[in-house]
Tab-separated table of C-alpha atoms and ligand atoms in Angstrom:
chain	number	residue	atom	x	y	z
A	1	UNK	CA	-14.708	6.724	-1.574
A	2	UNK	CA	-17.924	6.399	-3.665
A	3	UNK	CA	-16.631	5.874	-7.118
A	4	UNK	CA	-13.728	3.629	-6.140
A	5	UNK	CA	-14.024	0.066	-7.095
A	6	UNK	CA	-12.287	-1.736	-4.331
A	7	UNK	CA	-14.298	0.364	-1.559
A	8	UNK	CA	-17.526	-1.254	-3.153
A	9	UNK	CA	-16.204	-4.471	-2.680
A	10	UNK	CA	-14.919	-3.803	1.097
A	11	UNK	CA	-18.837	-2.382	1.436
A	12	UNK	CA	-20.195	-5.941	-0.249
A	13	UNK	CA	-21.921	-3.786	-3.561
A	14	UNK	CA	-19.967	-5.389	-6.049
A	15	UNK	CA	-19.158	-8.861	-5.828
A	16	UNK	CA	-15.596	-10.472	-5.053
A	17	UNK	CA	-14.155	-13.992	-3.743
A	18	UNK	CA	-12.999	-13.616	-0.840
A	19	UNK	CA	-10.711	-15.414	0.538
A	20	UNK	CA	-9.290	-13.966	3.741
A	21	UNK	CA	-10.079	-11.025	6.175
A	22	UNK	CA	-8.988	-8.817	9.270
A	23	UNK	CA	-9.964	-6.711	11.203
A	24	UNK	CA	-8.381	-4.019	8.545
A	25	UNK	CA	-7.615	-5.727	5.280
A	26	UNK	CA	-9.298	-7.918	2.348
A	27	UNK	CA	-8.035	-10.482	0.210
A	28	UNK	CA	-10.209	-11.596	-2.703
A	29	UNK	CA	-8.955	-13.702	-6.148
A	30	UNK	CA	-8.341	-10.873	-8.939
A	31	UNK	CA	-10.616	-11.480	-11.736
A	32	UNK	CA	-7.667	-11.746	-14.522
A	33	UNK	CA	-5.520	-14.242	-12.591
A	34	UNK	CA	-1.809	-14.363	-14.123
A	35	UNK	CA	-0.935	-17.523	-11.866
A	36	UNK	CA	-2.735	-19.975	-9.518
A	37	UNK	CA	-2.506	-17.954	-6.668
A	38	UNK	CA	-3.294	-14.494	-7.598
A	39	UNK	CA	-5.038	-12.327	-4.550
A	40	UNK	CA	-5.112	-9.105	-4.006
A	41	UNK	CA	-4.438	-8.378	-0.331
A	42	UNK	CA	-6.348	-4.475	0.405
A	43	UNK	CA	-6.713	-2.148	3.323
A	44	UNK	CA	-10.715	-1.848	4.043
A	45	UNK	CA	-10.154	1.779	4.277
A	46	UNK	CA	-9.264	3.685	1.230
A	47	UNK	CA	-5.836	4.438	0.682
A	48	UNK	CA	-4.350	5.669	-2.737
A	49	UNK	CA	-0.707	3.935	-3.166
A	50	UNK	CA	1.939	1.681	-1.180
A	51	UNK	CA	3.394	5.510	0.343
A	52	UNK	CA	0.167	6.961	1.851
A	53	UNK	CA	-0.121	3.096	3.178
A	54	UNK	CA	3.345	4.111	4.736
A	55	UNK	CA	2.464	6.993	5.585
A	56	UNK	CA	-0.777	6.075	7.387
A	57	UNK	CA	1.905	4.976	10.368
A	58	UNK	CA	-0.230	3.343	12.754
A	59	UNK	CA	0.526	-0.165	11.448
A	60	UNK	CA	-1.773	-0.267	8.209
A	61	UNK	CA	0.486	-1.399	6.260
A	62	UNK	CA	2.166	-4.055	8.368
A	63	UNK	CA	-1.441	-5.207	8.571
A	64	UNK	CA	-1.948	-5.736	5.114
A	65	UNK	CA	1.844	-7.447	4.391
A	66	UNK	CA	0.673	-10.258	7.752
A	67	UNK	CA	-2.880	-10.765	5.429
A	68	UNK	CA	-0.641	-11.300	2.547
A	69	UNK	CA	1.563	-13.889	4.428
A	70	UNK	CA	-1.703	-15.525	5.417
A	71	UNK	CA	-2.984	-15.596	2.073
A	72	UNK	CA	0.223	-17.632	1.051
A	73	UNK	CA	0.507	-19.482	3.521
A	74	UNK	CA	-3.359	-20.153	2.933
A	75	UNK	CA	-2.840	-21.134	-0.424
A	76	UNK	CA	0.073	-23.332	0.214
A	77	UNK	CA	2.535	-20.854	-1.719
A	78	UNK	CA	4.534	-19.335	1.513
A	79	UNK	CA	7.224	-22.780	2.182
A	80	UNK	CA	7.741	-22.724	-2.263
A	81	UNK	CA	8.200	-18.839	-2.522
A	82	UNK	CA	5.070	-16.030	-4.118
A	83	UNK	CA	5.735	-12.264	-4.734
A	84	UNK	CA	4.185	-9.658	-3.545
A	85	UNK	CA	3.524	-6.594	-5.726
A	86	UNK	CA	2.486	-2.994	-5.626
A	87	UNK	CA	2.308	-1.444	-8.870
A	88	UNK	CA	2.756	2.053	-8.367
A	89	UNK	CA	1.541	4.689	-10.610
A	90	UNK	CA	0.448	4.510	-14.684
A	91	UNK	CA	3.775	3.453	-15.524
A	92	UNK	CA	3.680	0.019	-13.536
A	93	UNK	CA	0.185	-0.764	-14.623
A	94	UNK	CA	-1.334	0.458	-11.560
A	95	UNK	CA	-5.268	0.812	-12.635
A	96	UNK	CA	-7.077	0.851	-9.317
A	97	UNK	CA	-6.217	3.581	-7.091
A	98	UNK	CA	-7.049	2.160	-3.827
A	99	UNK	CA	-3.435	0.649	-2.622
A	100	UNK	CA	-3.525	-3.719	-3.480
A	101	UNK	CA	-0.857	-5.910	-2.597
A	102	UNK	CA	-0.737	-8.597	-5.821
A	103	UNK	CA	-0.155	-12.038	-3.577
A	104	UNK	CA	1.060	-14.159	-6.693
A	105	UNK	CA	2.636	-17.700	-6.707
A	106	UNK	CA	1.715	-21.306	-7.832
A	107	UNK	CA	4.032	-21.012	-10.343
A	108	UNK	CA	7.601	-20.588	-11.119
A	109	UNK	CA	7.887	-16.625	-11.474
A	110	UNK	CA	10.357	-14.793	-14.306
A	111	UNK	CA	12.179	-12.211	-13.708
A	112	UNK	CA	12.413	-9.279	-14.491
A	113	UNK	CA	8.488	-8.559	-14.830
A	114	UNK	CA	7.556	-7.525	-18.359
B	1	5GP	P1	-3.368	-2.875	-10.852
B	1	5GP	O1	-3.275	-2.944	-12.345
B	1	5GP	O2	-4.024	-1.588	-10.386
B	1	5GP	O3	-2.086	-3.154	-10.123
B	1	5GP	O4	-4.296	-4.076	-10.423
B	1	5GP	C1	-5.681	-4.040	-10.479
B	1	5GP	C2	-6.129	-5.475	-10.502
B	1	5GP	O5	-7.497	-5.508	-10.173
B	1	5GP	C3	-5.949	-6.156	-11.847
B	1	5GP	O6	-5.092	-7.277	-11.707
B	1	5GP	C4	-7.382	-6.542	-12.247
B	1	5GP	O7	-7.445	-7.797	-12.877
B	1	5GP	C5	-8.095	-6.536	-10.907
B	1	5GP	N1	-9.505	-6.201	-11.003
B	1	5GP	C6	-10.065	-5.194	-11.734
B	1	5GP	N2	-11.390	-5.158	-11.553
B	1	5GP	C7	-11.683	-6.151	-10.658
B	1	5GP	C8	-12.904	-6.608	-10.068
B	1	5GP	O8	-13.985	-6.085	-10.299
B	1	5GP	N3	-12.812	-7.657	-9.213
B	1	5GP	C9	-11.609	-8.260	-8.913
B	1	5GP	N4	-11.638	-9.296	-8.063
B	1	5GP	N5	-10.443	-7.853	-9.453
B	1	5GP	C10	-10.483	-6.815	-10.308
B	2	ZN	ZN1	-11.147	2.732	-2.251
């Protein structure tokens, strides 16, 4: 998709650090990090929300939940514990509409989430 902002960075026109890749999904550091370890782990091919990643059924999604695992494990986060988040819609926050896993750890996590 032209105007979406994580398709620019899969095609390399806006700038991101990243920090691990398949063959079909992206991690790169988010640029507002809320812990050490904050990566956001994205299909290269555009996909709206966690249920169209579903729904894609021809292992999309399982891809992008292994490059999370390798991110963590990467970052030295998998053996303490990180979450894994996919705001969904306005009402979680979700503000990029091209589906990103939030790989976050480093740090001891509350819960419940604000
Ligand atoms: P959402 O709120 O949709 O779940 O998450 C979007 C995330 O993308 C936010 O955590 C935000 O900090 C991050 N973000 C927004 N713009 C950019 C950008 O240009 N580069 C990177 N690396 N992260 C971004
Ligand atoms: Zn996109």
């Amino acid at each position: 998709m032209s105007d979406c902002l994580f398709c620019k960075i899969v095609a390399k026109e806006i700038p991101a650090t990243v920090v691990y890749e398949s063959d079909r999904a992206l991690a790169f550091r988010d640029i507002n990090p809320q812990a050490p370890t904050h990566v956001l782990v994205i299909p290269k091919a555009h996909v709206a929300n966690a249920v169209e990643l579903a729904g894609a059924g021809d292992g999309l999604a399982d891809d992008v939940l292994k490059a999370a695992h390798a991110v963590a494990e990467q970052e030295g986060v998998s053996e303490g514990g990180y979450r894994i988040v996919f705001n969904t819609g306005a009402d979680a926050g979700q503000t990029v509409f091209h589906v990103h896993a939030h790989v976050l750890g480093g740090r001891s996590l509350t819960w419940p989430p604000g």
